[in-house]
Short mmCIF file of C-alpha atoms and ligand atoms in Angstrom, two decimals:
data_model
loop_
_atom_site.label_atom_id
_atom_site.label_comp_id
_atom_site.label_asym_id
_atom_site.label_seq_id
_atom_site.Cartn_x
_atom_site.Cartn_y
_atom_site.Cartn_z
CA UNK A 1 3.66 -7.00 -8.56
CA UNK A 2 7.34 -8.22 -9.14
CA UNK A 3 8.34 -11.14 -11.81
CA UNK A 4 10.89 -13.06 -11.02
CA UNK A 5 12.77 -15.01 -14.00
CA UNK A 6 13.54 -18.67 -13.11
CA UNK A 7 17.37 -18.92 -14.65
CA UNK A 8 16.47 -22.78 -14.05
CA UNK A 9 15.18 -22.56 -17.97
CA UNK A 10 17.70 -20.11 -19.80
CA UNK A 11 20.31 -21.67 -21.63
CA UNK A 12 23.30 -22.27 -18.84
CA UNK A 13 26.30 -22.16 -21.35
CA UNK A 14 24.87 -18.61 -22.12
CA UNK A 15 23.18 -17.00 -18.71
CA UNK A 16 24.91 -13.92 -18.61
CA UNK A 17 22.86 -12.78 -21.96
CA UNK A 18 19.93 -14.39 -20.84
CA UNK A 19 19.52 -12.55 -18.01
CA UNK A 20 20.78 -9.34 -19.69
CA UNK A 21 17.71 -9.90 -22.16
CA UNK A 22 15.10 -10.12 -18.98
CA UNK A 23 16.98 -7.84 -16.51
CA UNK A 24 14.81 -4.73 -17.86
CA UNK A 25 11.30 -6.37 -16.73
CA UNK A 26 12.47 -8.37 -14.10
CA UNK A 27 12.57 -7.63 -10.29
CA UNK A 28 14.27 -10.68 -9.10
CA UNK A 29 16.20 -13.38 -10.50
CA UNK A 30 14.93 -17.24 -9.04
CA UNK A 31 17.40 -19.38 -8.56
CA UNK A 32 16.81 -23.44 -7.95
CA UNK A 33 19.44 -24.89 -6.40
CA UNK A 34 18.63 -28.37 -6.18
CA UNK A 35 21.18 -31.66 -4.76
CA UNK A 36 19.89 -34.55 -6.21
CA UNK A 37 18.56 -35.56 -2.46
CA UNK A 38 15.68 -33.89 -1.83
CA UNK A 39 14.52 -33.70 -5.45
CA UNK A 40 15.58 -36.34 -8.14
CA UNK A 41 17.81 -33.64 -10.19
CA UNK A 42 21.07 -31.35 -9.84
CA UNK A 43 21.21 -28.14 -10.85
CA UNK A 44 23.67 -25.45 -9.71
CA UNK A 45 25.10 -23.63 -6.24
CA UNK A 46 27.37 -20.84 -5.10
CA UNK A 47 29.65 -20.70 -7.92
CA UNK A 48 26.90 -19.91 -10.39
CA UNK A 49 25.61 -17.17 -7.84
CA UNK A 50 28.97 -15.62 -7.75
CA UNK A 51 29.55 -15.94 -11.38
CA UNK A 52 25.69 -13.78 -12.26
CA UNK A 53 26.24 -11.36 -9.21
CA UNK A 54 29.35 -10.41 -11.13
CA UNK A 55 26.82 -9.63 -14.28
CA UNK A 56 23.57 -8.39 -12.51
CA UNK A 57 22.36 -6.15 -9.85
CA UNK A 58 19.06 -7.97 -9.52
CA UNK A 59 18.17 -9.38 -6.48
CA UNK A 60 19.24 -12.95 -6.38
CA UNK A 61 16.31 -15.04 -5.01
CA UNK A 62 17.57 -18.42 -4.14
CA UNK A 63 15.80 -21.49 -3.60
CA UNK A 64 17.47 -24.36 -1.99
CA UNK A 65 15.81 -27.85 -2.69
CA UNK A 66 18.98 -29.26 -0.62
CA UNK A 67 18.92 -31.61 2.07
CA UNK A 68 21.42 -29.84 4.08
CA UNK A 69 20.92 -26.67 3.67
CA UNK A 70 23.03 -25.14 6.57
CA UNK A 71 26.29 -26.54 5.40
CA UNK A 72 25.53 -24.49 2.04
CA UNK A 73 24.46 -21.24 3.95
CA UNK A 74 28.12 -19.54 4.25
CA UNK A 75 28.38 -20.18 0.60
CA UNK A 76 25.84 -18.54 -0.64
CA UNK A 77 26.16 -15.52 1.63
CA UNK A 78 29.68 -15.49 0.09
CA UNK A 79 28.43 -15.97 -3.09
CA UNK A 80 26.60 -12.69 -3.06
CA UNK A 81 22.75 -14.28 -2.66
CA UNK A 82 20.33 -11.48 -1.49
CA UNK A 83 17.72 -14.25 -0.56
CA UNK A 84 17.85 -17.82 0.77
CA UNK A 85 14.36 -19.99 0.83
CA UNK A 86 14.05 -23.22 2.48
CA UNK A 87 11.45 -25.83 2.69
CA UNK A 88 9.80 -26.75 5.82
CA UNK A 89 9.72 -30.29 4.93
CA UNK A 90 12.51 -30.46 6.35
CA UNK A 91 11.84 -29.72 10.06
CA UNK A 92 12.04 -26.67 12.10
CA UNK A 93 13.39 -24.01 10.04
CA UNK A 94 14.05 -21.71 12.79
CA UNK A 95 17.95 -22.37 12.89
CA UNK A 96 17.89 -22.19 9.41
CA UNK A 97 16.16 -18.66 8.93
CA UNK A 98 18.10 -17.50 12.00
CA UNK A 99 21.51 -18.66 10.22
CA UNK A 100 19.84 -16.41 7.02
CA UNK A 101 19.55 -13.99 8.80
CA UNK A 102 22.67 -13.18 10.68
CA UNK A 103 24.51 -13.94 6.93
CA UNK A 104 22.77 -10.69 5.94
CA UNK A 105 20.71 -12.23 3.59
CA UNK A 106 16.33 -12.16 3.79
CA UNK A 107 15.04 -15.82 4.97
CA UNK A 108 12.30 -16.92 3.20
CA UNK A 109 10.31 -20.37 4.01
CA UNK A 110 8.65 -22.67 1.26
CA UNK A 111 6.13 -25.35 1.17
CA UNK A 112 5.12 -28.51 -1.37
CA UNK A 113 1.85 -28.87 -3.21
CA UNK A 114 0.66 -31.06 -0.65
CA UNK A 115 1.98 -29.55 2.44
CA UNK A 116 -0.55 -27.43 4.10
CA UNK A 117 -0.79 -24.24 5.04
CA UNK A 118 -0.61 -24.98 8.71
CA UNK A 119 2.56 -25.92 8.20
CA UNK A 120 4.38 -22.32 7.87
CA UNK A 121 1.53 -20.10 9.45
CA UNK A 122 3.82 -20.26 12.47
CA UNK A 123 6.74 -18.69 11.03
CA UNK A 124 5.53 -15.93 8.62
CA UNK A 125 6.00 -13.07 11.18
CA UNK A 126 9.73 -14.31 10.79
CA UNK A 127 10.14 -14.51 6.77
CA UNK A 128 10.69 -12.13 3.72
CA UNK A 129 9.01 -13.93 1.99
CA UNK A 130 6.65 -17.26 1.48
CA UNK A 131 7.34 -19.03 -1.27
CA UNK A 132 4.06 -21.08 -2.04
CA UNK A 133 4.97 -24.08 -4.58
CA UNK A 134 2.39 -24.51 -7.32
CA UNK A 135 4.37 -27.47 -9.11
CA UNK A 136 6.12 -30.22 -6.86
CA UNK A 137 9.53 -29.57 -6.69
CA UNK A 138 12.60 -31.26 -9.37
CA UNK A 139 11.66 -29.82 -12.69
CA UNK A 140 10.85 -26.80 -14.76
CA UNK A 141 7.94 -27.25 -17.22
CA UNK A 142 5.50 -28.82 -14.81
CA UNK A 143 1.89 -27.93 -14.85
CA UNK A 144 0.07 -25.23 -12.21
CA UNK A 145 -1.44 -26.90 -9.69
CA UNK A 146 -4.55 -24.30 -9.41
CA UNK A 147 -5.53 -25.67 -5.58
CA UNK A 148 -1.88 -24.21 -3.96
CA UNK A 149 -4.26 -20.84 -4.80
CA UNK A 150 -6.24 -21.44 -1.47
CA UNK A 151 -3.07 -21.10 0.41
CA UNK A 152 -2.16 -18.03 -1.30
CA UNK A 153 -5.45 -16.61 -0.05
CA UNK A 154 -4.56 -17.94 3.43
CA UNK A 155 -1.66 -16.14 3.35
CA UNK A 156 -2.78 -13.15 2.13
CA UNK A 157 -5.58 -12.04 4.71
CA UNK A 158 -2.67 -12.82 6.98
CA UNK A 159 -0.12 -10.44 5.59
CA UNK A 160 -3.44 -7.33 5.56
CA UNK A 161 -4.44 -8.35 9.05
CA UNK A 162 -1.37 -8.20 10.98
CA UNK A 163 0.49 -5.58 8.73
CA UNK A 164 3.16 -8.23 7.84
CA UNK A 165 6.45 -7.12 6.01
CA UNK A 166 6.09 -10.65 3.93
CA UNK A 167 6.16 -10.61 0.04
CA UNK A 168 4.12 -13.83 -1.28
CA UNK A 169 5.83 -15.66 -3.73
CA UNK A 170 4.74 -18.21 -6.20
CA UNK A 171 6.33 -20.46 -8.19
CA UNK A 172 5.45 -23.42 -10.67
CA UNK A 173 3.69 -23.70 -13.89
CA UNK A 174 3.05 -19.51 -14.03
CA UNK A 175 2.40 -18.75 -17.93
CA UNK A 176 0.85 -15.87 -19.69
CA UNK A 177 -2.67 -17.13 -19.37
CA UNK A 178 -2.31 -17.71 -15.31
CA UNK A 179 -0.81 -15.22 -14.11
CA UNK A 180 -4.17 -13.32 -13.20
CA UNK A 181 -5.08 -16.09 -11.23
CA UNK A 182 -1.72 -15.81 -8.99
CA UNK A 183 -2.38 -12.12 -8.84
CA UNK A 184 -6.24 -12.39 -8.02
CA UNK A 185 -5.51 -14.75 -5.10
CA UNK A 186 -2.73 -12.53 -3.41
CA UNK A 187 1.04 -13.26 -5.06
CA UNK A 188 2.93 -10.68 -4.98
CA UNK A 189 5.83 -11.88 -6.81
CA UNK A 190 5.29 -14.41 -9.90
CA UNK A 191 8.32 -16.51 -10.51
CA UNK A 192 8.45 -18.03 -13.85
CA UNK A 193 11.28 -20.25 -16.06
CA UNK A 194 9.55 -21.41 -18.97
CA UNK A 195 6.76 -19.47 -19.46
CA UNK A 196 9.62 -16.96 -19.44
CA UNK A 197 13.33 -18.22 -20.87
CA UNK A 198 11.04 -20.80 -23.61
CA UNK A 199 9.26 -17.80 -25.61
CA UNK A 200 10.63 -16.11 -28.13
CA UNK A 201 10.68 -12.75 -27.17
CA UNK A 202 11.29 -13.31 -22.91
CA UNK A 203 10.97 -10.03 -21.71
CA UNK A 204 8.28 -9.26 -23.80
CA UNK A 205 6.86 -12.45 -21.87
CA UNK A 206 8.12 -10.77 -18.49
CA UNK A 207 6.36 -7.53 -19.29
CA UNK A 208 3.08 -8.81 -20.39
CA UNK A 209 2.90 -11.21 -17.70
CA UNK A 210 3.31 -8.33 -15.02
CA UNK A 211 0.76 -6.15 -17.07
CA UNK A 212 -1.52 -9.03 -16.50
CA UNK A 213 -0.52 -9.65 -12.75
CA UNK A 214 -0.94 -6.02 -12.57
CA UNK A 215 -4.96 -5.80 -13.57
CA UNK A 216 -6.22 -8.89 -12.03
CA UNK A 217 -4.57 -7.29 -8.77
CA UNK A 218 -5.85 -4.13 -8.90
CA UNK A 219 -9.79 -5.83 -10.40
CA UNK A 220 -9.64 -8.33 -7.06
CA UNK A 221 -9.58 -5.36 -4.64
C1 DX5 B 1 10.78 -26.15 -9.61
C2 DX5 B 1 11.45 -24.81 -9.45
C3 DX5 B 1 10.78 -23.70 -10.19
C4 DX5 B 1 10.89 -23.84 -11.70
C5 DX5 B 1 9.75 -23.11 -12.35
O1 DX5 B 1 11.39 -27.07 -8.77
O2 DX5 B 1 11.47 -24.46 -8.07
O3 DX5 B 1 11.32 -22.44 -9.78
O4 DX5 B 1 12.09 -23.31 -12.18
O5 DX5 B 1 9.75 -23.39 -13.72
P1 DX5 B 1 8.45 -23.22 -14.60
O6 DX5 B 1 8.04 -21.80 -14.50
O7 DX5 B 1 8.88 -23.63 -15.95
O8 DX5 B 1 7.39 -24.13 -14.00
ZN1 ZN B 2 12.02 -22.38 -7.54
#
């Protein structure tokens, strides 16, 4: 199991501590880099990956709610991003996870709430990761959407059957008291911002919630 801070709810004016203070229980860091196109809200891009890859050795885990994502690609490979995930809303993301790829960087697809699982079956001999959306993209804060779960289990007899090199990723809503259910279902990776960045003691939130993530795993096989 892997928990994966979402920097989209520490305090921006001080992210270098922020991190520092969940770097010891944290396996990734998530980063939402969204346009104000295809979600209603603008966060932050390259220069903010640069600026924490000069601070961290985590693996940066970016995930682009952009509309144009290939025009941002070079960027971010430049920037020092590890991982790049893009939505298949957007149409085919072979070109995308191709350009990923040849950037040195892992691909990684992502799906909406309501988008079904049919929808990135196709490419998930192809990905690092899936990135399974359990709040609708835009905002941090949102409430777990429990039904994304079934996709999670989708995904997961998947990855055992054909001995796929995919980690499952979820992200959305993932607190203390939910983080079993991730687990149970198949996540390997639990990406959190609030439930995280909002408590008081963070890491201590990052540690129980893999200790949690941990048992339900291990109690679902
Ligand atoms: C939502 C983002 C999420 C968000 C999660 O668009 O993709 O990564 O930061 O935040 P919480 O854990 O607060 O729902
Ligand atoms: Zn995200």
């Amino acid at each position: 199991m892997k928990i994966a801070p979402s920097i989209l709810a520490a305090d921006f004016a001080n992210l270098a501590s922020d991190v520092a203070r969940v770097a010891p229980e944290a396996d990734l860091l998530h980063v939402d880099c969204m346009d104000g196109h295809y979600v209603p809200n603008l966060t932050i891009g390259p220069p903010v990956v640069a600026a924490l890859r000069r601070h961290t050795d985590l693996f940066l885990d970016c995930h682009l709610m952009v509309d144009n994502p290939a025009v941002l690609l070079p960027a971010f490979a430049d920037a020092g991003a590890d991982g790049v995930t893009v939505h298949v809303e957007l149409g085919d993301p072979r070109p995308l996870l191709d350009g990923i790829r040849a950037l040195g960087m892992r691909p990684g697809i992502t799906l909406e709430p309501e988008t079904p699982f049919d929808a990135v079956e196709p490419y998930l001999g192809e990905v690092g990761v899936l990135l399974v959306m359990s709040v609708r993209t835009g905002f941090g804060g949102q409430a777990f959407i429990p039904e994304v779960l079934e996709k999670v289990r989708a995904a997961r007899r998947i990855v055992d059957e054909r001995g796929l090199d995919l980690e499952i990723e979820i992200d959305g809503g993932i607190k203390l008291d939910n983080a079993h259910l991730a687990a149970a279902a198949g996540a390997d990776v639990l990406v959190s911002g609030t439930g995280i960045f909002h408590q008081d003691d963070p890491a201590g939130a990052a540690r129980r919630m893999r200790e949690v993530a941990v048992a339900a795993r291990a109690a679902a096989r």
